[in-house]
mmCIF file of C-alpha atoms and ligand atoms in Angstrom:
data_model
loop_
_atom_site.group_PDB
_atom_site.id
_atom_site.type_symbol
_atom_site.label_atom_id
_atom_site.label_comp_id
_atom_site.label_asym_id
_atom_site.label_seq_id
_atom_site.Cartn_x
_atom_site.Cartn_y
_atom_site.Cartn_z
ATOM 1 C CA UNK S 1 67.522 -27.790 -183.579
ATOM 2 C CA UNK S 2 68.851 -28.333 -180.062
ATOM 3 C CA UNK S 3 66.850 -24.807 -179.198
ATOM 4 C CA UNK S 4 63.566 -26.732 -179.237
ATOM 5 C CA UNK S 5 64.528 -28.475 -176.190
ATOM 6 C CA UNK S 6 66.656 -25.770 -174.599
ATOM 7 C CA UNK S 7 64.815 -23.540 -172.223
ATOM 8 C CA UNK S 8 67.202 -20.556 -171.103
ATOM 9 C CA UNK S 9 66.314 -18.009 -168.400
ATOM 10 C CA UNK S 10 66.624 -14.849 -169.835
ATOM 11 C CA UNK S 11 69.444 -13.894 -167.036
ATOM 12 C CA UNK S 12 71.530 -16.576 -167.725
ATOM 13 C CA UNK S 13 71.816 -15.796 -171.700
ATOM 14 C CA UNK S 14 72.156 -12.222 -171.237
ATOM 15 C CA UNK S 15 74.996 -12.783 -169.099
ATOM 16 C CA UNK S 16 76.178 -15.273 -171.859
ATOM 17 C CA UNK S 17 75.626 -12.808 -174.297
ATOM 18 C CA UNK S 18 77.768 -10.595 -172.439
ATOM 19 C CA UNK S 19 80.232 -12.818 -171.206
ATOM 20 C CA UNK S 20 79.812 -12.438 -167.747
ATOM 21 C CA UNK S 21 79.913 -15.215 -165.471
ATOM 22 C CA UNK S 22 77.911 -17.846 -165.207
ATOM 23 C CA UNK S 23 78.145 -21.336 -162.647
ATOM 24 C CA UNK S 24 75.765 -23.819 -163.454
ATOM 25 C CA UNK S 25 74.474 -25.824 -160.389
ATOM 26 C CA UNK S 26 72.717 -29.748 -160.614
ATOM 27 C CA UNK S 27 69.003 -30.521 -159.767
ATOM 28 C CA UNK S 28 69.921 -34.426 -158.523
ATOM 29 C CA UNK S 29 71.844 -33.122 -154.939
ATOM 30 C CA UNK S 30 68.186 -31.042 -154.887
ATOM 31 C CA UNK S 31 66.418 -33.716 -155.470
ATOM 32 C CA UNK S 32 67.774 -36.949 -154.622
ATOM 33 C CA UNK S 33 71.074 -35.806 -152.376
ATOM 34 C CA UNK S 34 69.205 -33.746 -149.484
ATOM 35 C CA UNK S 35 66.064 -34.059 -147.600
ATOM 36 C CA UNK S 36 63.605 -31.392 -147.881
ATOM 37 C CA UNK S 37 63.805 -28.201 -146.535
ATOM 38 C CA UNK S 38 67.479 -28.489 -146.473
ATOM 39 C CA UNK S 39 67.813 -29.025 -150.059
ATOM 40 C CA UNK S 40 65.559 -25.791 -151.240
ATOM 41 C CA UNK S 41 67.696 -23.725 -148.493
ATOM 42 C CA UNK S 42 70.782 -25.299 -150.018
ATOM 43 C CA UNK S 43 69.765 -24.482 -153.442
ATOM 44 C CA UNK S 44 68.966 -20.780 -152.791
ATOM 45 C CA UNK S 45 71.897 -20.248 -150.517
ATOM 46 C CA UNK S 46 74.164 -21.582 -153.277
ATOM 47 C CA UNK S 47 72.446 -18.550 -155.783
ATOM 48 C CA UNK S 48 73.237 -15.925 -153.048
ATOM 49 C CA UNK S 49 76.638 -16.859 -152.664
ATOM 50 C CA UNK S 50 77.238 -16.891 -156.827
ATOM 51 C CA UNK S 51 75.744 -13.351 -157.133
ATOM 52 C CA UNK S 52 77.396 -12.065 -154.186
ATOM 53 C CA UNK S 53 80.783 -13.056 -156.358
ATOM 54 C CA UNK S 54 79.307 -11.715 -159.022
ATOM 55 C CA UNK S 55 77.728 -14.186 -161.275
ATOM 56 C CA UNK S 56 74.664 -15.613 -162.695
ATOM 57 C CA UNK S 57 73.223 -18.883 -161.329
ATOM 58 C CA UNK S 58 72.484 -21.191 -163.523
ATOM 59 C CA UNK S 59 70.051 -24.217 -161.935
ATOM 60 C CA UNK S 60 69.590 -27.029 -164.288
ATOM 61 C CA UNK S 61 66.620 -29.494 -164.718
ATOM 62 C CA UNK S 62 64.258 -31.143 -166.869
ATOM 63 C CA UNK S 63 60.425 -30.029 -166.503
ATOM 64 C CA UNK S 64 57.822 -31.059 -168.159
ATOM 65 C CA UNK S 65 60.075 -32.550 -171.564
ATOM 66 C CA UNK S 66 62.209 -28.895 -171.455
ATOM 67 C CA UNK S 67 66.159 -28.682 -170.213
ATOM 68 C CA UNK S 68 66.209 -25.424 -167.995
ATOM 69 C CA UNK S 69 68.939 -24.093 -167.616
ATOM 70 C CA UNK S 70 68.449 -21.251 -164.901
ATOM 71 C CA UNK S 71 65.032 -22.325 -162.627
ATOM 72 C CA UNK S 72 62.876 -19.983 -160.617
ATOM 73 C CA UNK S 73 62.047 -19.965 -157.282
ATOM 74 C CA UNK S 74 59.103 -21.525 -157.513
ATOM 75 C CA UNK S 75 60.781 -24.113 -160.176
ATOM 76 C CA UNK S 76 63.633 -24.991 -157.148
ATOM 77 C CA UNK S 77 60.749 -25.511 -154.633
ATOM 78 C CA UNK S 78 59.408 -28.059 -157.247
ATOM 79 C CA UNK S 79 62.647 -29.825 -157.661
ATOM 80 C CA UNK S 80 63.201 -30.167 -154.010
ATOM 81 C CA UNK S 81 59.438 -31.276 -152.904
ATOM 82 C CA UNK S 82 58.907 -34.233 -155.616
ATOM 83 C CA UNK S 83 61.697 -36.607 -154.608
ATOM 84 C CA UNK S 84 59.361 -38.871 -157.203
ATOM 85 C CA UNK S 85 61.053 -36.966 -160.053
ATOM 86 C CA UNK S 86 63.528 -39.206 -161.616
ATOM 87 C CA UNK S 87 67.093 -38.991 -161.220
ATOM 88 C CA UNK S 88 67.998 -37.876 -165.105
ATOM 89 C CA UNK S 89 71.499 -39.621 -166.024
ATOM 90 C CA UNK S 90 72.773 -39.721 -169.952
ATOM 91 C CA UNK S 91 70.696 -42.739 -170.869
ATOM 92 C CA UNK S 92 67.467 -41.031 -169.653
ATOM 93 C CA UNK S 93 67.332 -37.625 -171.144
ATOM 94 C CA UNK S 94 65.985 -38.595 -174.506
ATOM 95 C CA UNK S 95 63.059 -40.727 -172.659
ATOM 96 C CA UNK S 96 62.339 -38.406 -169.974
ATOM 97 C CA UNK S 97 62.420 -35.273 -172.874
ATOM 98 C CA UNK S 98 60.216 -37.197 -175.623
ATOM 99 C CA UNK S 99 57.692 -37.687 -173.145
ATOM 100 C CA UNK S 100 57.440 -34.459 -172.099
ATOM 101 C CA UNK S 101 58.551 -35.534 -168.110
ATOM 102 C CA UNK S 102 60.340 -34.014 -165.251
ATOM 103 C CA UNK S 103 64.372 -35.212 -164.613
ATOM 104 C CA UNK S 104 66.957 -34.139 -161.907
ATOM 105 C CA UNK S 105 70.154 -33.648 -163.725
ATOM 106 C CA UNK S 106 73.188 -35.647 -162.118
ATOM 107 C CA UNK S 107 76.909 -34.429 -162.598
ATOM 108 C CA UNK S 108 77.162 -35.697 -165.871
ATOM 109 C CA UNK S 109 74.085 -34.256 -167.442
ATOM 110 C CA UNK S 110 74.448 -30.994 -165.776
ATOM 111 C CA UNK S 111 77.702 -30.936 -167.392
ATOM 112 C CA UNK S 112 75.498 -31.910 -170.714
ATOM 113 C CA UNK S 113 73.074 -29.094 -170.361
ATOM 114 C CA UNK S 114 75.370 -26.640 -169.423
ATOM 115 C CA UNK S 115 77.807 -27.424 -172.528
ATOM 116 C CA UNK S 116 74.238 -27.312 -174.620
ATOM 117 C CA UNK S 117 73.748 -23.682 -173.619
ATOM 118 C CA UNK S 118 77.625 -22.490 -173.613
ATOM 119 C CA UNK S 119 77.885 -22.460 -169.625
ATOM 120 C CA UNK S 120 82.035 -23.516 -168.693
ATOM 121 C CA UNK S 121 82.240 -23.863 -165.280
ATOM 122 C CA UNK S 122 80.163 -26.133 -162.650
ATOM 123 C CA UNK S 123 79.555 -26.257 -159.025
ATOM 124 C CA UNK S 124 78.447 -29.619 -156.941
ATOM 125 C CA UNK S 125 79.166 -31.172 -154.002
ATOM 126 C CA UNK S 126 80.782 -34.486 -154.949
ATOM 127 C CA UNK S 127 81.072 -36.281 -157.993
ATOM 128 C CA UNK S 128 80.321 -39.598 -158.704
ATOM 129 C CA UNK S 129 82.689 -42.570 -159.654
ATOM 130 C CA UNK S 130 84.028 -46.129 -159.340
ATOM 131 C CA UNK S 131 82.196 -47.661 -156.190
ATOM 132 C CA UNK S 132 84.009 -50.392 -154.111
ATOM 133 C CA UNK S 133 83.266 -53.331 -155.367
ATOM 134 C CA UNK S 134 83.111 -52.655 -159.233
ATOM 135 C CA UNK S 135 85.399 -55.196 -160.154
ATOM 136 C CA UNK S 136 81.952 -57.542 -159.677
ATOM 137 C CA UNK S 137 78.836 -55.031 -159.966
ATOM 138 C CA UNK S 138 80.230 -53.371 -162.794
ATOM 139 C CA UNK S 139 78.732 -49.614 -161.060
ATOM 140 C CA UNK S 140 80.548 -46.811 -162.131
ATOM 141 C CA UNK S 141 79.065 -43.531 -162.536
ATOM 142 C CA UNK S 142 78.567 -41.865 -165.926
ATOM 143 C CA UNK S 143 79.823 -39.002 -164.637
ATOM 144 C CA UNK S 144 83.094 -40.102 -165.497
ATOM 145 C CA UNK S 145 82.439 -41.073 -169.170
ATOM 146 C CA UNK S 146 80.568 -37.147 -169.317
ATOM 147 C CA UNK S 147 83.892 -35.894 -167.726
ATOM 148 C CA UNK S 148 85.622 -37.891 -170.694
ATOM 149 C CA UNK S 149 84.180 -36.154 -173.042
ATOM 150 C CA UNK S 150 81.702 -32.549 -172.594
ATOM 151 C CA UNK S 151 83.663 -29.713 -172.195
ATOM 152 C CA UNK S 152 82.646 -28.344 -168.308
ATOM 153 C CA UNK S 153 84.488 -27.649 -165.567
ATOM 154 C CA UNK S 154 83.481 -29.907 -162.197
ATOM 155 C CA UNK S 155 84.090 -27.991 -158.706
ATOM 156 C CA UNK S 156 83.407 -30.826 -155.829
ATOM 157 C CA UNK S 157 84.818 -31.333 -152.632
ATOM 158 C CA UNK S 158 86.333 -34.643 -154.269
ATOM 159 C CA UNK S 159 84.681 -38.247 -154.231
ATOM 160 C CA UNK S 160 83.177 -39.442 -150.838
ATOM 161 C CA UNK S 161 84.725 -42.860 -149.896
ATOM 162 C CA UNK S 162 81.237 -44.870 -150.465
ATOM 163 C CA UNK S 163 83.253 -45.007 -153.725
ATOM 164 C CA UNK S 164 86.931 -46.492 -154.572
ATOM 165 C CA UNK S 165 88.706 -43.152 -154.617
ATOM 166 C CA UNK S 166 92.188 -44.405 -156.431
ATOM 167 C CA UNK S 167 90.077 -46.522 -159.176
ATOM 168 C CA UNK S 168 88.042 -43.184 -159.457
ATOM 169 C CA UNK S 169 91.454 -41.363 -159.777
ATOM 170 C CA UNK S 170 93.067 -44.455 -162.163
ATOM 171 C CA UNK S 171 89.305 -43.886 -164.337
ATOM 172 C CA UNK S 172 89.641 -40.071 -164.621
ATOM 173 C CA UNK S 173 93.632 -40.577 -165.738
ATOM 174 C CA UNK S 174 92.850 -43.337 -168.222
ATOM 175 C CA UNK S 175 90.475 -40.571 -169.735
ATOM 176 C CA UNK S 176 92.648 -38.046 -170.019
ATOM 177 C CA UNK S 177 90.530 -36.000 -167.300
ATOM 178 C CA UNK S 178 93.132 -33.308 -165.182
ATOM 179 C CA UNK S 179 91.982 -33.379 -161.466
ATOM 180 C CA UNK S 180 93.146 -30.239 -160.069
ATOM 181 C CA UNK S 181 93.764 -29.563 -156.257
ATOM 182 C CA UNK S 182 92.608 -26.189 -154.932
ATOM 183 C CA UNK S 183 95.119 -25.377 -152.835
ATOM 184 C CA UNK S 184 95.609 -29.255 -151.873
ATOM 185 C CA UNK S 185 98.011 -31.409 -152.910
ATOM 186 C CA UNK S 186 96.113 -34.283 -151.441
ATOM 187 C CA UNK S 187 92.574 -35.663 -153.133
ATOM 188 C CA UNK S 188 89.616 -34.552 -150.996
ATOM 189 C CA UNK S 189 86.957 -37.271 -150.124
ATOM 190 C CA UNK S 190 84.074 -35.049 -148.974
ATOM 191 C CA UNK S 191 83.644 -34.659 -145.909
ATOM 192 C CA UNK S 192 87.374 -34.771 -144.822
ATOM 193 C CA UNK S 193 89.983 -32.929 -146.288
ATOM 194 C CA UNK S 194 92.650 -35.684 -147.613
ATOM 195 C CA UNK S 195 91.914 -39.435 -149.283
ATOM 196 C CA UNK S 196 95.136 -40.012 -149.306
ATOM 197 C CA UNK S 197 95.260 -40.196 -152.924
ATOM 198 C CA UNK S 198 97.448 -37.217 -154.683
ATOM 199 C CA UNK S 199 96.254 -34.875 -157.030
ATOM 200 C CA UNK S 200 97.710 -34.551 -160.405
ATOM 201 C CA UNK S 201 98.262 -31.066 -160.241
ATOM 202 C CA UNK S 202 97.884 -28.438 -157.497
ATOM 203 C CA UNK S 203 96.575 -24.927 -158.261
ATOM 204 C CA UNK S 204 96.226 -22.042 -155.525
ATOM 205 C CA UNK S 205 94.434 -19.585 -157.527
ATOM 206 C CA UNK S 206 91.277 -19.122 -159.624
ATOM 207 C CA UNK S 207 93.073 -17.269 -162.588
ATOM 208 C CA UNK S 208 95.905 -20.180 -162.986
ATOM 209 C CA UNK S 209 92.675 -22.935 -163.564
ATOM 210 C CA UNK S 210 90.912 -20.373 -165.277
ATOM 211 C CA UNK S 211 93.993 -20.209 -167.858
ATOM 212 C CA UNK S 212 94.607 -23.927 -167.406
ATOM 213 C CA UNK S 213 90.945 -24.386 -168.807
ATOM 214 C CA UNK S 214 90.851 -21.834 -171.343
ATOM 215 C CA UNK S 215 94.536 -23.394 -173.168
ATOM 216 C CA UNK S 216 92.693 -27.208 -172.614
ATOM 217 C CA UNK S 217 90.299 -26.243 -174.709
ATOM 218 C CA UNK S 218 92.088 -24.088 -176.870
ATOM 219 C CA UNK S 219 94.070 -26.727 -177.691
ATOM 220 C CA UNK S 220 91.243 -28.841 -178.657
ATOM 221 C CA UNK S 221 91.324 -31.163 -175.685
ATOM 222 C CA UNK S 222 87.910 -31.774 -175.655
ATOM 223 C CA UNK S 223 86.369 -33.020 -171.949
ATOM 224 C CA UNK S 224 86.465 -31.950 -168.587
ATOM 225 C CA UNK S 225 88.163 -31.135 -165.595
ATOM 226 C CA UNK S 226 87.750 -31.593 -162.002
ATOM 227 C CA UNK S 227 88.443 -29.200 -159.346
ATOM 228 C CA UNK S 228 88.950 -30.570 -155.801
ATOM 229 C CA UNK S 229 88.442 -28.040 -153.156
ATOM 230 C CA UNK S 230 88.200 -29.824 -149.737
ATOM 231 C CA UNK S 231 85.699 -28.769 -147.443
ATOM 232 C CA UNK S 232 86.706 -25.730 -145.583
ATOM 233 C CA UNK S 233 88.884 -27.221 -142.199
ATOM 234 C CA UNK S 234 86.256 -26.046 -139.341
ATOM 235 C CA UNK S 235 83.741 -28.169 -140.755
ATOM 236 C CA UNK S 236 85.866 -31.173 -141.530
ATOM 237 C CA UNK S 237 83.990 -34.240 -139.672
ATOM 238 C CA UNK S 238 86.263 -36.938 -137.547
ATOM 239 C CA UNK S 239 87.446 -39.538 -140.503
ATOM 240 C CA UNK S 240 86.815 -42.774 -138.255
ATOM 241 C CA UNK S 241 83.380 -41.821 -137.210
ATOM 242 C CA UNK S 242 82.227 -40.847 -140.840
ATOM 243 C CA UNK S 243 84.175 -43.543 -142.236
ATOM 244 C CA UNK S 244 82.453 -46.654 -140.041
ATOM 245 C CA UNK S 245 78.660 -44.675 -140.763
ATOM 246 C CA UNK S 246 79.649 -44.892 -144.583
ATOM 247 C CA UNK S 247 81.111 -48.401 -144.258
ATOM 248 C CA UNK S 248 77.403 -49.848 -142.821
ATOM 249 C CA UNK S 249 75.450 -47.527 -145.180
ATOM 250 C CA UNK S 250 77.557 -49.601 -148.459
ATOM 251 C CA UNK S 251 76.914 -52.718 -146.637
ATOM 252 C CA UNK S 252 73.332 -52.176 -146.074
ATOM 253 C CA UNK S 253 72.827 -51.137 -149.351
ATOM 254 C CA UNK S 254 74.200 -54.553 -150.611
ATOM 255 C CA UNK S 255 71.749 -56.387 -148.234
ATOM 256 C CA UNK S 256 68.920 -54.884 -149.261
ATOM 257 C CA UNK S 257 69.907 -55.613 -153.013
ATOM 258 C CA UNK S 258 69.833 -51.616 -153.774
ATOM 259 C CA UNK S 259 70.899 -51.101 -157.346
ATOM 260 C CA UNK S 260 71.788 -49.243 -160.320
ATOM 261 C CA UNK S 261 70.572 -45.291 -159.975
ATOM 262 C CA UNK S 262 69.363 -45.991 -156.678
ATOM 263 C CA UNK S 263 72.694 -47.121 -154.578
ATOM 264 C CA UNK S 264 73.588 -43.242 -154.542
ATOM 265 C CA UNK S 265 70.520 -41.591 -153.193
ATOM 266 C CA UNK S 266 70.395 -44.656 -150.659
ATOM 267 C CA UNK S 267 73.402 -44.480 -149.242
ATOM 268 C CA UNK S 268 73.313 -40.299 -148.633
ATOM 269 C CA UNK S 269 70.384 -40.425 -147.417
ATOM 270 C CA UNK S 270 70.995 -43.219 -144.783
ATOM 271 C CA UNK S 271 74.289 -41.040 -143.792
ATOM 272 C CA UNK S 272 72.168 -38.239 -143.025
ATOM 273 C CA UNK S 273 69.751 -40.550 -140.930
ATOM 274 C CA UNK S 274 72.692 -42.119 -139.014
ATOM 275 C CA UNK S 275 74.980 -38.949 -138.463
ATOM 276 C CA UNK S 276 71.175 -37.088 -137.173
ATOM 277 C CA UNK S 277 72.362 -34.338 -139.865
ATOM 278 C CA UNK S 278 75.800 -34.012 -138.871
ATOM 279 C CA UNK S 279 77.149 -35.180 -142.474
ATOM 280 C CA UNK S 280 74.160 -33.103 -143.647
ATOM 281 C CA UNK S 281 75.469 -29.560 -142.478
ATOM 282 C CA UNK S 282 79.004 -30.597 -144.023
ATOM 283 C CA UNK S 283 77.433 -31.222 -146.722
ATOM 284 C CA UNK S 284 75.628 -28.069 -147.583
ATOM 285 C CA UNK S 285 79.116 -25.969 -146.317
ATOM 286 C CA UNK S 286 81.123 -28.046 -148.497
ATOM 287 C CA UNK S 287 79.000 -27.059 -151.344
ATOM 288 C CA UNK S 288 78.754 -23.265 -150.247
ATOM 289 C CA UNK S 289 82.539 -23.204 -150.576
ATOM 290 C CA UNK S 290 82.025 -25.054 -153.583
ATOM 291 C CA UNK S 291 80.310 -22.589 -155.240
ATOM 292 C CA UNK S 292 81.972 -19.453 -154.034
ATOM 293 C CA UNK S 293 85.251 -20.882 -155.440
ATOM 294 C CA UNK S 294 83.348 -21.827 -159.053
ATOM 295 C CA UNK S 295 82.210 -17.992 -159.015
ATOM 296 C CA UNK S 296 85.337 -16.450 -158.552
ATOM 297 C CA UNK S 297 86.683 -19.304 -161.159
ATOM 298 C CA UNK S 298 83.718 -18.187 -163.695
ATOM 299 C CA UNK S 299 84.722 -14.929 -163.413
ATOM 300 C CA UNK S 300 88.175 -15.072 -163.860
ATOM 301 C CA UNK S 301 87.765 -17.631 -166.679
ATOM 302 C CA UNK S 302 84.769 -14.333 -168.800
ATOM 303 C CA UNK S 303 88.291 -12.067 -167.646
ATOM 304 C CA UNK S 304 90.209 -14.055 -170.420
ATOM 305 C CA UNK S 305 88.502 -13.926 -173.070
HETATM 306 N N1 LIG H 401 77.467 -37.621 -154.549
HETATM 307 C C1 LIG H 401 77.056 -36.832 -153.553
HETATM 308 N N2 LIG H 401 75.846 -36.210 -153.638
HETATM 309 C C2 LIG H 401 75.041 -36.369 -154.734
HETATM 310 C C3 LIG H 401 75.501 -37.205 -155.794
HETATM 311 C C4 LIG H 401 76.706 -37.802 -155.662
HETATM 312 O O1 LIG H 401 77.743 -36.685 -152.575
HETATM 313 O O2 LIG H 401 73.939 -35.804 -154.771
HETATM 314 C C5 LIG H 401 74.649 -37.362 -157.017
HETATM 315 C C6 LIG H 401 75.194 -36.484 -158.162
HETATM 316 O O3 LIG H 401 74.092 -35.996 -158.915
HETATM 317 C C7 LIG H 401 75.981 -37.469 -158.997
HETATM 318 C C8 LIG H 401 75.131 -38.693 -158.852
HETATM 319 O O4 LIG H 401 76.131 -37.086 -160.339
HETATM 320 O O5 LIG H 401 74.717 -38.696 -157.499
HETATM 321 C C9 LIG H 401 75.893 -39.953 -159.191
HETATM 322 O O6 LIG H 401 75.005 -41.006 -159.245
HETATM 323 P P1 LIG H 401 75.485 -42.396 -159.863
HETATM 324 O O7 LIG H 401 76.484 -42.912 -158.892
HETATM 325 O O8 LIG H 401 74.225 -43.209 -159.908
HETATM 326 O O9 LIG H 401 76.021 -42.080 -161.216
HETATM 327 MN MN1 LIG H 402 75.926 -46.362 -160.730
#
């Protein structure tokens, strides 16, 4: 049944077939998260680096009322030029599929797709979560209800502080979700290295979270897991400056009434404009290392089994 809608390249499920590795990637940061060009070079550059490790890309979307899962070249340039396409969370799928239209996948329906078509392991840049202020606007991400429950593992550099990091962190524990440092002790938020928020548990190598997932779901612990690899140190940006750009980008977002799907887009978007691409180029290394460190996961996760 769920094969009418499912649309998989024919790479991805021969390396499924074969169980080789495979790290599926989200259309929203294409999208909605960069401008254009940046976002088509991010989106290729993040397929080189997966091969070079050794695995399959595996770009999801919506098009035309069909979940791909694995887009062409031609399908990424779509993505990235049409920032009209709608930003595809849970509640939209079934209206965006049954009318046959385009979505970008967010975090949690990536990790939706990507459990549809058997893919483990996911690479993004940051997750969403509880944003300051939810105590009154109610906003927090689905993400965190799809980490709750679909079984897919979430490599980010962490949360980025437009959100409340420790109610994030208090949301995730609640749900029985494991956040896992990479080699950190210490919580990433995105563009710097440490919230200041511990980790639950700190991992230094691929193969010990690759066995960590494998016994989660072996035990029938059904739901995600995030992995929180900070952004690699040389391209850390100076916590005061980002941290006053993101402050007036939540603030200006409240002023102009921006709500719902659309505080997220807003806000990266007017970091970009305000940091003249600084917290751009961050961005797009945070989620190169992202994705090398989901491919070597991936692989060692296909080694196991
Ligand atoms: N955070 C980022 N870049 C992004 C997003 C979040 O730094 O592109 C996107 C992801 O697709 C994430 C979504 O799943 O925003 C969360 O949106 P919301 O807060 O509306 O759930
Ligand atoms: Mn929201």
């Amino acid at each position: 049944m769920i094969k009418t809608y499912l649309d998989i390249a024919e790479e991805v499920s021969q390396a499924l077939r074969e169980n080789r590795p495979v790290v599926a990637l989200e259309s929203t940061i294409i999208t909605h998260g960069m401008p254009y060009p940046e976002n088509i070079e991010s989106a290729m550059n993040s397929e080189k680096i997966i091969r070079e490790e050794g695995g399959v890309p595996a770009t999801i979307a919506v098009i035309k009322g069909k979940i791909k899962i694995g887009l062409t070249n031609a399908e990424l340039d779509y993505m990235g030029k049409n920032s009209a396409i709608p930003k595809a969370s849970r509640r939209d799928m079934a209206l965006l599929i049954s009318q046959g239209q385009d979505g970008a996948t967010t975090v949690a329906t990536t990790m939706l797709c990507a459990a549809l078509a058997g893919v483990r392991i996911f690479a993004t840049g940051g997750i969403g979560g509880v944003h300051k202020n939810a105590q009154e606007t109610f906003d927090i991400s689905a993400d965190l209800q799809e980490l709750a429950h679909t079984s897919v593992a979430v490599v980010c550099a962490g949360a980025k502080s437009i959100l409340d990091i420790g109610l994030t962190l208090e949301y995730l524990e609640t749900h029985g979700v494991p956040v896992i440092g990479f080699g950190t002790s210490d919580f990433p938020a995105f563009y710097i290295r440490k919230s200041g928020f511990p980790v639950d548990y700190r991992l230094d190598t691929p193969a010990a979270i690759a066995k960590a997932l494998r016994v989660k779901w072996e035990l029938g612990l059904q739901g995600g897991m995030v992995i929180a690899n900070p952004i690699p140190v040389e391209y850390e940006m100076e916590e005061a400056y980002i941290n006053g750009v993101i402050e007036e980008a939540v603030s200006e977002a409240a002023k102009q009434n921006i709500r719902g799907k659309y505080i997220t887009p807003f806000i990266l978007a007017r970091l970009h404009e305000q940091t003249e691409d600084k917290s751009l180029f961050s961005n797009k290394q945070l989620v190169y290392s992202n994705v090398r460190t989901a491919a070597k996961i991936a692989k060692a996760y296909s080694e196991l089994s």
